[in-house]
Short mmCIF file of C-alpha atoms in Angstrom, two decimals:
data_model
loop_
_atom_site.label_atom_id
_atom_site.label_comp_id
_atom_site.label_asym_id
_atom_site.label_seq_id
_atom_site.Cartn_x
_atom_site.Cartn_y
_atom_site.Cartn_z
CA MET A 203 -0.01 -0.05 -0.06
CA ILE A 204 2.75 2.82 0.72
CA ARG A 205 4.21 2.27 -2.72
CA ALA A 206 1.34 3.16 -4.48
CA ALA A 207 2.03 6.24 -5.26
CA GLU A 208 5.43 5.49 -6.62
CA LEU A 209 4.04 2.73 -9.66
CA PRO A 210 1.87 4.17 -12.38
CA ARG A 211 -1.86 3.05 -12.06
CA TRP A 212 -1.37 -0.26 -14.33
CA GLU A 213 1.63 -1.52 -12.89
CA LEU A 214 -0.05 -0.94 -9.45
CA ALA A 215 -2.89 -2.77 -10.97
CA LEU A 216 -0.41 -5.73 -12.13
CA LEU A 217 0.89 -6.00 -9.08
CA ALA A 218 -2.13 -5.98 -7.38
CA MET A 219 -3.34 -9.44 -9.55
CA GLU A 220 -0.44 -11.15 -8.41
CA PHE A 221 -0.83 -10.29 -5.06
CA TRP A 222 -5.35 -11.98 -5.71
CA GLY A 223 -2.89 -14.55 -8.46
CA ARG A 224 -1.90 -17.73 -7.44
CA PHE A 225 2.15 -17.50 -8.85
CA ASP A 226 4.81 -15.16 -7.46
CA SER A 227 7.84 -13.94 -9.62
CA ARG A 228 10.92 -14.97 -9.01
CA GLU A 229 13.51 -14.53 -11.37
CA ASP A 230 15.77 -17.51 -9.84
CA ALA A 231 11.89 -20.13 -11.54
CA GLU A 232 11.49 -21.16 -14.36
CA GLY A 233 10.02 -18.71 -17.28
CA GLY A 234 10.30 -15.69 -14.31
CA ILE A 235 6.86 -17.31 -12.07
CA ALA A 236 6.72 -19.48 -9.55
CA GLY A 237 3.02 -21.93 -8.38
CA ARG A 238 1.45 -20.92 -5.69
CA PRO A 239 -0.86 -22.28 -4.35
CA TYR A 240 -3.27 -19.37 -3.03
CA PRO A 241 -3.34 -16.44 -3.05
CA LEU A 242 -2.52 -13.36 -0.92
CA ALA A 243 -4.44 -11.47 -0.64
CA SER A 244 -8.42 -10.70 -2.00
CA PRO A 245 -9.30 -7.91 -3.50
CA GLU A 246 -11.99 -8.04 -0.87
CA SER A 247 -8.99 -7.16 2.33
CA VAL A 248 -7.76 -4.35 -0.12
CA GLU A 249 -9.91 -2.63 0.15
CA GLU A 250 -10.75 -3.18 3.46
CA VAL A 251 -6.79 -1.78 4.27
CA ALA A 252 -6.91 1.06 1.65
CA GLY A 253 -10.35 1.99 3.33
CA ALA A 254 -8.20 1.87 7.19
CA VAL A 255 -5.23 4.11 5.86
CA GLU A 256 -7.66 7.31 3.23
CA GLY A 257 -6.10 10.04 4.26
CA ARG A 258 -2.78 9.31 5.48
CA VAL A 259 -1.57 7.98 2.39
CA PRO A 260 -1.07 9.13 -1.06
CA GLY A 261 -1.92 6.86 -4.03
CA ILE A 262 -5.69 5.13 -2.58
CA SER A 263 -7.38 6.33 -6.06
CA SER A 264 -4.76 4.75 -7.55
CA VAL A 265 -5.49 1.48 -5.80
CA ARG A 266 -9.41 1.67 -6.00
CA LEU A 267 -8.86 1.46 -9.82
CA ALA A 268 -6.70 -1.12 -9.74
CA LEU A 269 -9.35 -3.11 -7.93
CA ALA A 270 -12.17 -1.34 -10.11
CA HIS A 271 -10.48 -3.14 -13.08
CA GLY A 272 -7.56 -5.98 -11.50
CA LEU A 273 -8.95 -9.75 -11.74
CA PRO A 274 -8.50 -12.45 -8.40
CA ARG A 275 -6.81 -15.48 -10.11
CA SER A 276 -4.53 -14.94 -12.46
CA ARG A 277 -1.55 -17.56 -12.88
CA SER A 278 1.55 -15.46 -14.91
CA PRO A 279 2.25 -11.31 -15.43
CA TRP A 280 1.66 -11.51 -18.91
CA GLU A 281 -1.29 -13.50 -18.49
CA SER A 282 -2.52 -10.09 -15.77
CA ALA A 283 -1.80 -7.70 -18.34
CA LEU A 284 -3.73 -9.48 -21.18
CA ALA A 285 -6.92 -9.84 -18.66
CA LEU A 286 -6.07 -5.92 -18.12
CA PHE A 287 -6.02 -5.31 -21.78
CA LEU A 288 -8.75 -6.86 -23.24
CA SER A 289 -10.30 -5.54 -20.72
CA LEU A 290 -10.18 -2.08 -19.06
CA PRO A 291 -11.86 0.54 -20.50
CA ARG A 292 -11.55 1.80 -23.78
CA ARG A 293 -11.47 5.18 -22.15
CA PHE A 294 -7.84 4.23 -20.75
CA GLY A 295 -6.53 2.47 -24.53
CA GLY A 296 -7.73 -1.73 -23.80
CA MET A 297 -10.45 -3.22 -25.60
CA GLY A 298 -13.83 -2.79 -23.19
CA LEU A 299 -14.89 -6.35 -23.22
CA GLY A 300 -16.28 -8.52 -20.86
CA PRO A 301 -18.08 -9.22 -18.39
CA LEU A 302 -13.90 -11.88 -18.25
CA GLU A 303 -13.65 -14.71 -15.49
CA LEU A 304 -10.19 -15.15 -15.27
CA ASN A 305 -9.81 -18.93 -14.33
CA GLY A 306 -12.85 -19.26 -13.07
CA PRO A 307 -14.27 -23.01 -13.14
CA VAL A 308 -16.73 -24.12 -15.71
CA GLY A 309 -19.26 -27.38 -16.00
CA LEU A 310 -18.28 -29.02 -18.29
CA SER A 311 -20.35 -31.74 -21.35
CA ALA A 312 -20.33 -35.24 -21.49
CA ARG A 313 -17.85 -35.70 -24.78
CA GLY A 314 -15.67 -33.18 -22.19
CA ARG A 315 -16.06 -33.98 -19.06
CA LYS A 316 -14.43 -38.18 -20.73
CA VAL A 317 -11.80 -35.98 -22.85
CA ALA A 318 -11.05 -33.95 -19.06
CA GLY A 319 -11.18 -37.19 -16.32
CA ALA A 320 -13.40 -34.56 -14.54
CA SER A 321 -16.47 -32.08 -14.30
CA LYS A 322 -15.01 -29.18 -14.62
CA ALA A 323 -12.05 -26.73 -16.13
CA MET A 324 -10.55 -24.25 -15.53
CA PRO A 325 -10.22 -20.88 -19.05
CA ASP A 326 -7.78 -19.36 -18.65
CA LEU A 327 -9.75 -15.97 -19.92
CA PHE A 328 -12.89 -16.56 -20.66
CA PHE A 329 -16.04 -14.68 -21.56
CA PRO A 330 -19.54 -16.45 -21.08
CA ALA A 331 -21.26 -14.81 -23.02
CA ALA A 332 -19.24 -16.27 -26.02
CA SER A 333 -18.30 -18.38 -24.81
CA LEU A 334 -14.62 -17.94 -26.51
CA ASP A 335 -11.74 -18.88 -23.95
CA VAL A 336 -8.62 -16.62 -24.64
CA GLU A 337 -5.91 -18.86 -23.59
CA TYR A 338 -1.56 -16.64 -22.96
CA ASP A 339 -0.41 -19.73 -24.21
CA SER A 340 2.30 -21.37 -21.55
CA SER A 341 4.37 -23.05 -23.50
CA ALA A 342 7.07 -20.02 -22.76
CA HIS A 343 5.50 -19.09 -19.56
CA HIS A 344 4.03 -20.68 -17.66
CA LEU A 345 4.92 -23.54 -14.94
CA GLY A 346 7.24 -26.52 -16.66
CA ALA A 347 6.74 -28.79 -19.29
CA ASP A 348 4.14 -30.65 -16.52
CA GLU A 349 2.17 -27.80 -16.87
CA VAL A 350 1.98 -27.42 -20.79
CA LEU A 351 0.96 -30.52 -21.40
CA ARG A 352 -1.71 -30.16 -18.68
CA ASP A 353 -2.58 -27.40 -20.60
CA LYS A 354 -2.90 -29.18 -24.06
CA GLY A 355 -5.72 -31.42 -22.01
CA ARG A 356 -7.94 -29.08 -20.57
CA GLN A 357 -8.34 -27.45 -24.17
CA LEU A 358 -8.95 -29.70 -25.54
CA ALA A 359 -12.02 -30.71 -23.04
CA LEU A 360 -12.94 -27.04 -23.30
CA GLN A 361 -13.11 -27.57 -27.59
CA ALA A 362 -15.21 -30.85 -26.63
CA SER A 363 -17.78 -29.22 -24.87
CA GLY A 364 -18.64 -26.12 -27.32
CA ILE A 365 -15.76 -24.16 -25.84
CA GLU A 366 -14.01 -22.49 -28.44
CA VAL A 367 -10.55 -21.65 -27.36
CA MET A 368 -8.46 -19.06 -29.46
CA PRO A 369 -5.03 -19.01 -28.41
CA VAL A 370 -1.88 -15.76 -27.87
CA THR A 371 1.09 -16.52 -27.96
CA ALA A 372 4.02 -14.68 -26.22
CA SER A 373 4.98 -13.43 -29.39
CA VAL A 374 2.68 -12.26 -30.87
CA ALA A 375 2.12 -10.43 -27.35
CA GLY A 376 4.90 -9.32 -27.47
CA ASP A 377 4.31 -7.49 -31.04
CA TYR A 378 2.40 -4.74 -30.09
CA GLY A 379 0.68 -4.30 -33.05
CA SER A 380 0.36 -8.57 -34.10
CA LEU A 381 -1.76 -8.27 -29.74
CA VAL A 382 -4.22 -5.36 -31.37
CA ALA A 383 -4.69 -7.40 -34.61
CA ALA A 384 -5.84 -10.74 -32.33
CA ALA A 385 -7.55 -7.82 -29.60
CA GLU A 386 -9.58 -7.42 -32.75
CA ALA A 387 -10.44 -11.15 -34.03
CA VAL A 388 -11.89 -11.15 -30.30
CA ALA A 389 -13.80 -8.72 -30.09
CA ALA A 390 -15.60 -9.69 -33.43
CA LYS A 391 -16.17 -12.76 -31.63
CA VAL A 392 -17.55 -11.68 -28.37
CA GLU A 393 -19.46 -8.53 -29.90
CA GLY A 394 -20.40 -9.80 -32.91
CA ARG A 395 -19.14 -7.79 -35.31
CA GLU A 396 -15.61 -5.71 -36.51
CA PRO A 397 -15.21 -3.42 -33.89
CA PRO A 398 -13.99 0.47 -35.63
CA PRO A 399 -11.12 1.65 -36.39
CA LEU A 400 -9.31 3.96 -33.55
CA PRO A 401 -9.49 7.67 -34.19
CA GLU A 402 -5.65 8.24 -33.58
CA ALA A 403 -5.37 10.06 -29.82
CA MET A 404 -7.68 7.27 -28.75
CA GLU A 405 -4.91 4.76 -30.34
CA ARG A 406 -2.24 6.66 -28.31
CA ARG A 407 -3.72 5.94 -25.61
CA ARG A 408 -3.70 2.42 -26.22
CA ARG A 409 -0.59 2.05 -26.82
CA ARG A 410 0.58 4.22 -24.37
CA LEU A 411 -1.86 1.16 -21.63
CA TYR A 412 0.48 -2.12 -24.01
CA ASP A 413 3.78 -0.46 -23.03
CA GLU A 414 2.42 0.09 -19.52
CA LEU A 415 1.10 -3.08 -19.83
CA PHE A 416 4.13 -5.25 -21.54
CA ARG A 417 7.11 -4.17 -20.85
CA VAL A 418 9.82 -5.82 -18.74
CA ARG A 419 9.67 -4.57 -14.88
CA THR A 420 11.96 -5.33 -12.64
CA LEU A 421 9.56 -3.72 -9.32
CA TRP A 422 8.85 -6.34 -8.25
#
């Protein structure tokens, strides 16, 4: 909470999503992250602390912005960044898509249960209204080879249950133009129409958001 005034607002949201998620950013871990079985905090607990120190600690408005737009249950910083890029309102430079659920349980069909050997699976970034799961490709940045294999089986089970799976690779996320093209494809599925061209000022805002979300971070 003390560092809230020091961080750009969306970097603060990314940090909040790490606390609310199931990973730790660690330079000594494979892919730069290590899995964690439980979150370190919840949005409710952060809101409680923010309310207790409001007026005495700077940056609380940024904390409340993170509370309003951050999502719990993230499994990596890149997944967090992609979720924010897709879901943040257009006035902030995001795609404004939703509702979006991050790593929440979804019931599988009979065929999907046979594939998964379980009654439920957890899509990465799930748009329930469109039955669309956007998956951040874990082969480079998730939690190792075993996790990658589990991800592939989970995706097959989701597809067998009628949920469309759209992967976003690390190379796509690492290039602004490629990610915008992928995000527009997601928008077309979620909204049922192609997104209109952005005015120049909005395009600059989107580029700034991308730079803040996807640049290399060494703050934590």
